[in-house]
Amino acid sequence: MLGLGAKMFIIAGPVLVYGTVASVVYGVIDRITTLFWRKKACQSASLSLSKNYKF
């Protein structure tokens, strides 16, 4: 016979695992898109600066 704590983790265990995995996947996707966006923004900023100002 399982105690109350063990019964709670029968349902909560998979929910915790799914939530953790989902947050890791979201974090990786967010990090990749943020890096790509920053790289693209820096390139366009440097291009616009080089067109407007002559160094």
The first five atom37 places (N, CA, C, CB, O) and aatype in JSON, in Angstrom:
{
  "aatype": [12, 10, 7, 10, 7, 0, 11, 12, 13, 9, 9, 0, 7, 14, 19, 10, 19, 18, 7, 16, 19, 0, 15, 19, 19, 18, 7, 19, 9, 3, 1, 9, 16, 16, 10, 13, 17, 1, 11, 11, 0, 4, 5, 15, 0, 15, 10, 15, 10, 15, 11, 2, 18, 11, 13],
  "atom_mask": [
    [1, 1, 1, 1, 1],
    [1, 1, 1, 1, 1],
    [1, 1, 1, 0, 1],
    [1, 1, 1, 1, 1],
    [1, 1, 1, 0, 1],
    [1, 1, 1, 1, 1],
    [1, 1, 1, 1, 1],
    [1, 1, 1, 1, 1],
    [1, 1, 1, 1, 1],
    [1, 1, 1, 1, 1],
    [1, 1, 1, 1, 1],
    [1, 1, 1, 1, 1],
    [1, 1, 1, 0, 1],
    [1, 1, 1, 1, 1],
    [1, 1, 1, 1, 1],
    [1, 1, 1, 1, 1],
    [1, 1, 1, 1, 1],
    [1, 1, 1, 1, 1],
    [1, 1, 1, 0, 1],
    [1, 1, 1, 1, 1],
    [1, 1, 1, 1, 1],
    [1, 1, 1, 1, 1],
    [1, 1, 1, 1, 1],
    [1, 1, 1, 1, 1],
    [1, 1, 1, 1, 1],
    [1, 1, 1, 1, 1],
    [1, 1, 1, 0, 1],
    [1, 1, 1, 1, 1],
    [1, 1, 1, 1, 1],
    [1, 1, 1, 1, 1],
    [1, 1, 1, 1, 1],
    [1, 1, 1, 1, 1],
    [1, 1, 1, 1, 1],
    [1, 1, 1, 1, 1],
    [1, 1, 1, 1, 1],
    [1, 1, 1, 1, 1],
    [1, 1, 1, 1, 1],
    [1, 1, 1, 1, 1],
    [1, 1, 1, 1, 1],
    [1, 1, 1, 1, 1],
    [1, 1, 1, 1, 1],
    [1, 1, 1, 1, 1],
    [1, 1, 1, 1, 1],
    [1, 1, 1, 1, 1],
    [1, 1, 1, 1, 1],
    [1, 1, 1, 1, 1],
    [1, 1, 1, 1, 1],
    [1, 1, 1, 1, 1],
    [1, 1, 1, 1, 1],
    [1, 1, 1, 1, 1],
    [1, 1, 1, 1, 1],
    [1, 1, 1, 1, 1],
    [1, 1, 1, 1, 1],
    [1, 1, 1, 1, 1],
    [1, 1, 1, 1, 1]
  ],
  "atom_positions": [
    [[0.83, -1.17, 0.0], [0.0, 0.0, 0.0], [0.89, 1.25, 0.0], [-0.95, -0.01, 1.21], [1.86, 1.33, 0.75]],
    [[0.55, 2.2, -0.83], [1.33, 3.43, -0.96], [0.8, 4.49, -0.01], [1.3, 3.94, -2.41], [-0.4, 4.56, 0.28]],
    [[1.72, 5.33, 0.46], [1.32, 6.45, 1.3], [0.8, 7.59, 0.46], [0.0, 0.0, 0.0], [0.8, 7.53, -0.77]],
    [[0.35, 8.64, 1.12], [-0.23, 9.78, 0.43], [0.8, 10.48, -0.46], [-0.8, 10.77, 1.45], [0.48, 10.87, -1.58]],
    [[2.05, 10.63, 0.03], [3.1, 11.26, -0.76], [3.41, 10.48, -2.04], [0.0, 0.0, 0.0], [3.59, 11.06, -3.1]],
    [[3.46, 9.16, -1.92], [3.74, 8.32, -3.09], [2.59, 8.4, -4.08], [3.97, 6.87, -2.66], [2.83, 8.39, -5.29]],
    [[1.37, 8.47, -3.6], [0.21, 8.57, -4.5], [0.23, 9.9, -5.26], [-1.1, 8.42, -3.7], [-0.14, 9.96, -6.43]],
    [[0.65, 10.95, -4.58], [0.7, 12.25, -5.26], [1.72, 12.22, -6.4], [1.06, 13.37, -4.27], [1.47, 12.79, -7.46]],
    [[2.86, 11.55, -6.19], [3.9, 11.54, -7.22], [3.61, 10.58, -8.37], [5.21, 11.18, -6.61], [4.32, 10.6, -9.37]],
    [[2.58, 9.76, -8.24], [2.17, 8.94, -9.39], [1.7, 9.86, -10.52], [1.04, 7.93, -8.99], [2.0, 9.63, -11.69]],
    [[0.98, 10.91, -10.14], [0.51, 11.88, -11.15], [1.51, 13.0, -11.33], [-0.86, 12.45, -10.75], [1.76, 13.43, -12.46]],
    [[2.09, 13.5, -10.24], [2.96, 14.66, -10.31], [4.3, 14.34, -10.97], [3.2, 15.21, -8.92], [4.9, 15.23, -11.57]],
    [[4.79, 13.13, -10.87], [6.08, 12.76, -11.46], [6.16, 13.04, -12.95], [0.0, 0.0, 0.0], [7.05, 13.77, -13.39]],
    [[5.25, 12.48, -13.74], [5.28, 12.75, -15.18], [5.08, 14.23, -15.51], [4.22, 11.93, -15.89], [5.65, 14.74, -16.48]],
    [[4.26, 14.92, -14.72], [4.03, 16.34, -14.96], [5.32, 17.12, -14.72], [2.9, 16.87, -14.04], [5.65, 18.02, -15.5]],
    [[6.04, 16.79, -13.67], [7.31, 17.47, -13.39], [8.34, 17.19, -14.48], [7.86, 17.03, -12.03], [9.06, 18.1, -14.9]],
    [[8.41, 15.95, -14.92], [9.37, 15.59, -15.97], [9.01, 16.31, -17.27], [9.4, 14.06, -16.19], [9.88, 16.86, -17.93]],
    [[7.73, 16.3, -17.63], [7.31, 16.97, -18.87], [7.59, 18.46, -18.8], [5.81, 16.72, -19.13], [8.07, 19.06, -19.76]],
    [[7.29, 19.06, -17.66], [7.54, 20.5, -17.5], [9.02, 20.84, -17.6], [0.0, 0.0, 0.0], [9.39, 21.84, -18.21]],
    [[9.86, 20.02, -16.99], [11.3, 20.26, -17.04], [11.84, 20.11, -18.46], [12.04, 19.29, -16.1], [12.61, 20.94, -18.93]],
    [[11.43, 19.06, -19.14], [11.89, 18.82, -20.51], [11.39, 19.94, -21.43], [11.4, 17.44, -21.03], [12.13, 20.42, -22.29]],
    [[10.15, 20.34, -21.26], [9.59, 21.4, -22.1], [10.33, 22.72, -21.87], [8.08, 21.59, -21.81], [10.58, 23.46, -22.82]],
    [[10.69, 23.01, -20.63], [11.4, 24.26, -20.36], [12.82, 24.24, -20.93], [11.44, 24.53, -18.86], [13.32, 25.27, -21.37]],
    [[13.45, 23.07, -20.91], [14.79, 22.96, -21.49], [14.73, 23.15, -23.01], [15.43, 21.59, -21.14], [15.55, 23.87, -23.59]],
    [[13.76, 22.52, -23.63], [13.61, 22.65, -25.09], [13.3, 24.1, -25.45], [12.48, 21.71, -25.61], [13.87, 24.63, -26.4]],
    [[12.43, 24.74, -24.7], [12.1, 26.14, -24.94], [13.34, 27.03, -24.76], [10.97, 26.6, -24.0], [13.57, 27.95, -25.55]],
    [[14.12, 26.76, -23.73], [15.32, 27.54, -23.47], [16.34, 27.42, -24.59], [0.0, 0.0, 0.0], [16.96, 28.41, -24.97]],
    [[16.51, 26.22, -25.11], [17.46, 26.01, -26.21], [16.99, 26.75, -27.46], [17.63, 24.5, -26.52], [17.78, 27.41, -28.13]],
    [[15.71, 26.64, -27.77], [15.18, 27.32, -28.96], [15.28, 28.84, -28.78], [13.7, 26.9, -29.2], [15.64, 29.55, -29.72]],
    [[14.96, 29.32, -27.59], [15.05, 30.75, -27.32], [16.48, 31.25, -27.44], [14.49, 31.07, -25.93], [16.72, 32.32, -27.99]],
    [[17.43, 30.49, -26.93], [18.84, 30.89, -27.0], [19.33, 30.94, -28.44], [19.71, 29.92, -26.18], [20.04, 31.87, -28.83]],
    [[18.96, 29.95, -29.24], [19.39, 29.91, -30.64], [18.8, 31.09, -31.41], [18.97, 28.57, -31.3], [19.51, 31.76, -32.16]],
    [[17.49, 31.35, -31.22], [16.87, 32.46, -31.95], [17.39, 33.8, -31.48], [15.35, 32.41, -31.8], [17.52, 34.72, -32.28]],
    [[17.69, 33.94, -30.2], [18.24, 35.19, -29.69], [19.63, 35.45, -30.26], [18.3, 35.16, -28.16], [19.94, 36.57, -30.65]],
    [[20.45, 34.41, -30.32], [21.78, 34.58, -30.89], [21.7, 34.95, -32.37], [22.61, 33.3, -30.72], [22.44, 35.82, -32.83]],
    [[20.8, 34.29, -33.1], [20.64, 34.58, -34.52], [20.14, 36.01, -34.72], [19.68, 33.58, -35.18], [20.63, 36.71, -35.6]],
    [[19.17, 36.44, -33.9], [18.59, 37.78, -34.04], [19.63, 38.85, -33.73], [17.37, 37.94, -33.13], [19.72, 39.86, -34.43]],
    [[20.42, 38.63, -32.68], [21.45, 39.61, -32.34], [22.49, 39.73, -33.44], [22.13, 39.24, -31.02], [22.92, 40.83, -33.78]],
    [[22.87, 38.59, -34.0], [23.87, 38.61, -35.07], [23.32, 39.37, -36.27], [24.26, 37.17, -35.49], [24.03, 40.18, -36.87]],
    [[22.07, 39.12, -36.61], [21.44, 39.79, -37.74], [21.29, 41.28, -37.46], [20.07, 39.16, -38.05], [21.53, 42.1, -38.35]],
    [[20.9, 41.65, -36.24], [20.72, 43.05, -35.89], [22.06, 43.79, -35.92], [20.07, 43.19, -34.51], [22.13, 44.93, -36.37]],
    [[23.1, 43.15, -35.44], [24.43, 43.79, -35.44], [24.93, 43.99, -36.86], [25.44, 42.95, -34.63], [25.55, 45.01, -37.16]],
    [[24.67, 43.02, -37.72], [25.12, 43.15, -39.11], [24.38, 44.29, -39.8], [24.9, 41.84, -39.87], [25.0, 45.08, -40.51]],
    [[23.08, 44.38, -39.61], [22.32, 45.45, -40.27], [22.69, 46.8, -39.69], [20.82, 45.21, -40.14], [22.71, 47.79, -40.42]],
    [[22.98, 46.87, -38.39], [23.37, 48.15, -37.77], [24.72, 48.6, -38.32], [23.43, 48.02, -36.24], [24.91, 49.78, -38.6]],
    [[25.64, 47.68, -38.46], [26.96, 48.06, -38.97], [26.87, 48.45, -40.44], [27.96, 46.92, -38.78], [27.61, 49.33, -40.89]],
    [[26.0, 47.82, -41.18], [25.83, 48.19, -42.59], [25.23, 49.58, -42.71], [24.95, 47.17, -43.31], [25.66, 50.38, -43.55]],
    [[24.23, 49.88, -41.89], [23.61, 51.2, -41.98], [24.57, 52.29, -41.5], [22.31, 51.23, -41.16], [24.55, 53.4, -42.02]],
    [[25.4, 51.98, -40.52], [26.37, 52.96, -40.07], [27.42, 53.23, -41.15], [27.04, 52.49, -38.78], [27.82, 54.37, -41.36]],
    [[27.85, 52.18, -41.82], [28.89, 52.37, -42.82], [28.35, 53.14, -44.04], [29.45, 51.01, -43.26], [29.12, 53.79, -44.74]],
    [[27.04, 53.05, -44.29], [26.48, 53.79, -45.41], [26.31, 55.27, -45.07], [25.13, 53.17, -45.81], [26.48, 56.14, -45.93]],
    [[25.97, 55.56, -43.81], [25.68, 56.94, -43.43], [26.92, 57.74, -43.06], [24.71, 56.95, -42.28], [26.99, 58.94, -43.29]],
    [[27.88, 57.08, -42.49], [29.06, 57.77, -42.0], [30.3, 57.22, -42.68], [29.18, 57.63, -40.47], [30.44, 56.01, -42.84]],
    [[31.18, 58.1, -43.07], [32.43, 57.65, -43.68], [33.54, 57.78, -42.64], [32.77, 58.49, -44.96], [33.82, 58.86, -42.12]],
    [[34.15, 56.66, -42.37], [35.21, 56.62, -41.34], [36.57, 56.73, -41.99], [35.12, 55.32, -40.5], [37.59, 56.71, -41.3]]
  ]
}
